[in-house]
């Protein structure tokens, strides 16, 4: 309340329990020193206005800066982390079956269904079916 005053530190255990003191704060860390050559180019990085760093946008009339290995290039054009490797290409599709394989599959299907075919033609054997077909073609 506005008419009451704050408690005074009388050194008692009761005051220390109710009003603990905050620990002293650490002094702030000194500021980092400004970078010095050779990590900073003598002219700064203004040269990237004419020759942008590789991988950054450029105008049609500009040419990219060349990585000459100097600290100046490394400071103005930091390298990005390497890209992950490209996924492997998909496997090549299987070649189409040869005519012989296709013909073999057809012959197997005919022989597998031969009893049904003979019954549909109303003949009892393959020889009768051949004779029937030969007769109808002549």
PDB file of C-alpha atoms in Angstrom:
ATOM      1  CA  UNK A   1       0.000   0.000   0.000  1.00  0.00           C
ATOM      2  CA  UNK A   2       1.162   3.508  -0.642  1.00  0.00           C
ATOM      3  CA  UNK A   3       1.363   4.528   3.006  1.00  0.00           C
ATOM      4  CA  UNK A   4       3.524   1.575   4.039  1.00  0.00           C
ATOM      5  CA  UNK A   5       7.284   1.655   3.681  1.00  0.00           C
ATOM      6  CA  UNK A   6       9.509  -1.150   2.410  1.00  0.00           C
ATOM      7  CA  UNK A   7      11.065  -3.581   4.859  1.00  0.00           C
ATOM      8  CA  UNK A   8      14.498  -2.595   6.061  1.00  0.00           C
ATOM      9  CA  UNK A   9      17.388  -5.051   6.067  1.00  0.00           C
ATOM     10  CA  UNK A  10      17.981  -5.622   9.774  1.00  0.00           C
ATOM     11  CA  UNK A  11      20.287  -8.601   9.134  1.00  0.00           C
ATOM     12  CA  UNK A  12      17.808 -11.071  10.634  1.00  0.00           C
ATOM     13  CA  UNK A  13      17.234 -14.592   9.264  1.00  0.00           C
ATOM     14  CA  UNK A  14      13.575 -13.697   8.840  1.00  0.00           C
ATOM     15  CA  UNK A  15      14.406 -10.706   6.552  1.00  0.00           C
ATOM     16  CA  UNK A  16      16.907 -12.819   4.555  1.00  0.00           C
ATOM     17  CA  UNK A  17      14.274 -15.559   4.117  1.00  0.00           C
ATOM     18  CA  UNK A  18      11.508 -13.195   3.009  1.00  0.00           C
ATOM     19  CA  UNK A  19      13.676 -10.803   0.994  1.00  0.00           C
ATOM     20  CA  UNK A  20      16.523 -12.805  -0.562  1.00  0.00           C
ATOM     21  CA  UNK A  21      19.259 -10.840  -2.195  1.00  0.00           C
ATOM     22  CA  UNK A  22      19.839 -11.439  -5.882  1.00  0.00           C
ATOM     23  CA  UNK A  23      23.321 -12.690  -6.708  1.00  0.00           C
ATOM     24  CA  UNK A  24      25.621 -10.063  -8.144  1.00  0.00           C
ATOM     25  CA  UNK A  25      25.477 -10.052 -11.934  1.00  0.00           C
ATOM     26  CA  UNK A  26      28.572 -10.761 -13.977  1.00  0.00           C
ATOM     27  CA  UNK A  27      30.076  -7.780 -15.726  1.00  0.00           C
ATOM     28  CA  UNK A  28      29.161  -7.590 -19.432  1.00  0.00           C
ATOM     29  CA  UNK A  29      31.558  -9.225 -21.833  1.00  0.00           C
ATOM     30  CA  UNK A  30      33.815  -6.791 -23.646  1.00  0.00           C
ATOM     31  CA  UNK A  31      32.808  -6.177 -27.275  1.00  0.00           C
ATOM     32  CA  UNK A  32      34.584  -8.249 -29.891  1.00  0.00           C
ATOM     33  CA  UNK A  33      37.453  -6.408 -31.525  1.00  0.00           C
ATOM     34  CA  UNK A  34      36.802  -5.296 -35.089  1.00  0.00           C
ATOM     35  CA  UNK A  35      38.234  -7.587 -37.740  1.00  0.00           C
ATOM     36  CA  UNK A  36      41.663  -6.694 -38.973  1.00  0.00           C
ATOM     37  CA  UNK A  37      43.516  -7.475 -42.170  1.00  0.00           C
ATOM     38  CA  UNK A  38      44.046  -9.933 -43.815  1.00  0.00           C
ATOM     39  CA  UNK A  39      40.439 -10.924 -43.083  1.00  0.00           C
ATOM     40  CA  UNK A  40      39.010  -7.665 -44.411  1.00  0.00           C
ATOM     41  CA  UNK A  41      39.792  -6.317 -47.840  1.00  0.00           C
ATOM     42  CA  UNK A  42      41.463  -2.925 -47.991  1.00  0.00           C
ATOM     43  CA  UNK A  43      38.569  -1.657 -50.098  1.00  0.00           C
ATOM     44  CA  UNK A  44      35.871  -3.658 -48.260  1.00  0.00           C
ATOM     45  CA  UNK A  45      33.565  -5.799 -50.344  1.00  0.00           C
ATOM     46  CA  UNK A  46      32.431  -3.037 -52.720  1.00  0.00           C
ATOM     47  CA  UNK A  47      34.108  -4.891 -55.592  1.00  0.00           C
ATOM     48  CA  UNK A  48      31.235  -7.422 -55.466  1.00  0.00           C
ATOM     49  CA  UNK A  49      29.010  -4.693 -56.979  1.00  0.00           C
ATOM     50  CA  UNK A  50      30.907  -5.193 -60.244  1.00  0.00           C
ATOM     51  CA  UNK A  51      31.858  -8.840 -59.808  1.00  0.00           C
ATOM     52  CA  UNK A  52      29.236 -10.639 -57.677  1.00  0.00           C
ATOM     53  CA  UNK A  53      30.137 -13.728 -55.724  1.00  0.00           C
ATOM     54  CA  UNK A  54      29.540 -17.046 -57.503  1.00  0.00           C
ATOM     55  CA  UNK A  55      26.064 -18.392 -56.851  1.00  0.00           C
ATOM     56  CA  UNK A  56      24.499 -14.961 -56.254  1.00  0.00           C
ATOM     57  CA  UNK A  57      22.283 -13.080 -58.700  1.00  0.00           C
ATOM     58  CA  UNK A  58      24.053 -10.914 -61.265  1.00  0.00           C
ATOM     59  CA  UNK A  59      23.109  -8.500 -64.002  1.00  0.00           C
ATOM     60  CA  UNK A  60      23.681  -9.471 -67.631  1.00  0.00           C
ATOM     61  CA  UNK A  61      26.713  -7.210 -67.941  1.00  0.00           C
ATOM     62  CA  UNK A  62      28.470  -8.451 -64.797  1.00  0.00           C
ATOM     63  CA  UNK A  63      30.930 -11.304 -64.522  1.00  0.00           C
ATOM     64  CA  UNK A  64      31.265 -13.448 -61.439  1.00  0.00           C
ATOM     65  CA  UNK A  65      34.220 -13.033 -59.122  1.00  0.00           C
ATOM     66  CA  UNK A  66      36.840 -15.743 -59.363  1.00  0.00           C
ATOM     67  CA  UNK A  67      37.888 -17.624 -56.236  1.00  0.00           C
ATOM     68  CA  UNK A  68      41.564 -16.725 -56.115  1.00  0.00           C
ATOM     69  CA  UNK A  69      41.991 -18.239 -52.655  1.00  0.00           C
ATOM     70  CA  UNK A  70      42.652 -14.895 -50.952  1.00  0.00           C
ATOM     71  CA  UNK A  71      41.310 -13.998 -47.522  1.00  0.00           C
ATOM     72  CA  UNK A  72      39.555 -11.066 -49.201  1.00  0.00           C
ATOM     73  CA  UNK A  73      37.550 -13.357 -51.480  1.00  0.00           C
ATOM     74  CA  UNK A  74      36.799 -15.738 -48.602  1.00  0.00           C
ATOM     75  CA  UNK A  75      35.607 -12.854 -46.389  1.00  0.00           C
ATOM     76  CA  UNK A  76      33.366 -11.278 -49.042  1.00  0.00           C
ATOM     77  CA  UNK A  77      32.148 -14.498 -50.688  1.00  0.00           C
ATOM     78  CA  UNK A  78      31.727 -17.074 -47.926  1.00  0.00           C
ATOM     79  CA  UNK A  79      31.286 -20.561 -49.216  1.00  0.00           C
ATOM     80  CA  UNK A  80      27.933 -22.186 -48.627  1.00  0.00           C
ATOM     81  CA  UNK A  81      27.864 -25.695 -47.196  1.00  0.00           C
ATOM     82  CA  UNK A  82      28.145 -28.381 -49.860  1.00  0.00           C
ATOM     83  CA  UNK A  83      24.908 -29.591 -51.386  1.00  0.00           C
ATOM     84  CA  UNK A  84      23.804 -33.102 -50.563  1.00  0.00           C
ATOM     85  CA  UNK A  85      24.761 -35.637 -53.206  1.00  0.00           C
ATOM     86  CA  UNK A  86      22.294 -36.147 -56.032  1.00  0.00           C
ATOM     87  CA  UNK A  87      20.139 -39.261 -55.756  1.00  0.00           C
ATOM     88  CA  UNK A  88      21.235 -42.164 -57.923  1.00  0.00           C
ATOM     89  CA  UNK A  89      19.510 -42.421 -61.306  1.00  0.00           C
ATOM     90  CA  UNK A  90      16.588 -44.839 -61.526  1.00  0.00           C
ATOM     91  CA  UNK A  91      17.411 -48.288 -62.846  1.00  0.00           C
ATOM     92  CA  UNK A  92      17.115 -48.770 -66.585  1.00  0.00           C
ATOM     93  CA  UNK A  93      13.823 -50.334 -67.680  1.00  0.00           C
ATOM     94  CA  UNK A  94      13.929 -53.993 -68.570  1.00  0.00           C
ATOM     95  CA  UNK A  95      14.301 -54.595 -72.306  1.00  0.00           C
ATOM     96  CA  UNK A  96      11.133 -55.765 -74.075  1.00  0.00           C
ATOM     97  CA  UNK A  97      10.867 -59.535 -74.458  1.00  0.00           C
ATOM     98  CA  UNK A  98      12.222 -60.961 -77.669  1.00  0.00           C
ATOM     99  CA  UNK A  99       9.843 -62.335 -80.310  1.00  0.00           C
ATOM    100  CA  UNK A 100      10.912 -65.841 -79.335  1.00  0.00           C
ATOM    101  CA  UNK A 101       9.924 -65.264 -75.701  1.00  0.00           C
ATOM    102  CA  UNK A 102       6.593 -63.774 -76.787  1.00  0.00           C
ATOM    103  CA  UNK A 103       5.906 -66.692 -79.145  1.00  0.00           C
ATOM    104  CA  UNK A 104       6.809 -69.207 -76.455  1.00  0.00           C
ATOM    105  CA  UNK A 105       4.383 -67.535 -74.045  1.00  0.00           C
ATOM    106  CA  UNK A 106       1.630 -67.747 -76.715  1.00  0.00           C
ATOM    107  CA  UNK A 107       2.304 -71.436 -77.384  1.00  0.00           C
ATOM    108  CA  UNK A 108       2.269 -72.196 -73.646  1.00  0.00           C
ATOM    109  CA  UNK A 109      -1.069 -70.379 -73.277  1.00  0.00           C
ATOM    110  CA  UNK A 110      -2.578 -72.326 -76.213  1.00  0.00           C
ATOM    111  CA  UNK A 111      -1.457 -75.689 -74.818  1.00  0.00           C
ATOM    112  CA  UNK A 112      -2.612 -74.739 -71.330  1.00  0.00           C
ATOM    113  CA  UNK A 113      -6.058 -73.975 -72.759  1.00  0.00           C
ATOM    114  CA  UNK A 114      -6.043 -76.784 -75.374  1.00  0.00           C
ATOM    115  CA  UNK A 115      -8.664 -78.961 -73.680  1.00  0.00           C
ATOM    116  CA  UNK A 116     -11.081 -76.037 -73.551  1.00  0.00           C
ATOM    117  CA  UNK A 117     -10.361 -75.143 -77.187  1.00  0.00           C
ATOM    118  CA  UNK A 118     -10.944 -78.730 -78.366  1.00  0.00           C
ATOM    119  CA  UNK A 119     -14.197 -78.885 -76.453  1.00  0.00           C
ATOM    120  CA  UNK A 120     -15.290 -75.545 -77.935  1.00  0.00           C
ATOM    121  CA  UNK A 121     -14.582 -76.890 -81.441  1.00  0.00           C
ATOM    122  CA  UNK A 122     -16.507 -80.078 -80.660  1.00  0.00           C
ATOM    123  CA  UNK A 123     -13.556 -82.409 -81.390  1.00  0.00           C
ATOM    124  CA  UNK A 124     -11.907 -84.998 -79.183  1.00  0.00           C
ATOM    125  CA  UNK A 125      -8.238 -84.594 -80.144  1.00  0.00           C
ATOM    126  CA  UNK A 126      -5.735 -82.148 -81.573  1.00  0.00           C
ATOM    127  CA  UNK A 127      -5.502 -84.313 -84.736  1.00  0.00           C
ATOM    128  CA  UNK A 128      -9.244 -83.959 -85.321  1.00  0.00           C
ATOM    129  CA  UNK A 129      -8.943 -80.185 -84.798  1.00  0.00           C
ATOM    130  CA  UNK A 130      -6.081 -79.973 -87.369  1.00  0.00           C
ATOM    131  CA  UNK A 131      -8.132 -81.974 -89.858  1.00  0.00           C
ATOM    132  CA  UNK A 132     -11.145 -79.731 -89.260  1.00  0.00           C
ATOM    133  CA  UNK A 133      -9.107 -76.564 -89.836  1.00  0.00           C
ATOM    134  CA  UNK A 134      -7.362 -78.034 -92.909  1.00  0.00           C
ATOM    135  CA  UNK A 135     -10.702 -79.066 -94.360  1.00  0.00           C
ATOM    136  CA  UNK A 136     -12.232 -75.637 -93.882  1.00  0.00           C
ATOM    137  CA  UNK A 137      -9.231 -73.886 -95.474  1.00  0.00           C
ATOM    138  CA  UNK A 138      -9.301 -75.968 -98.676  1.00  0.00           C
TER     139      UNK A 138
END
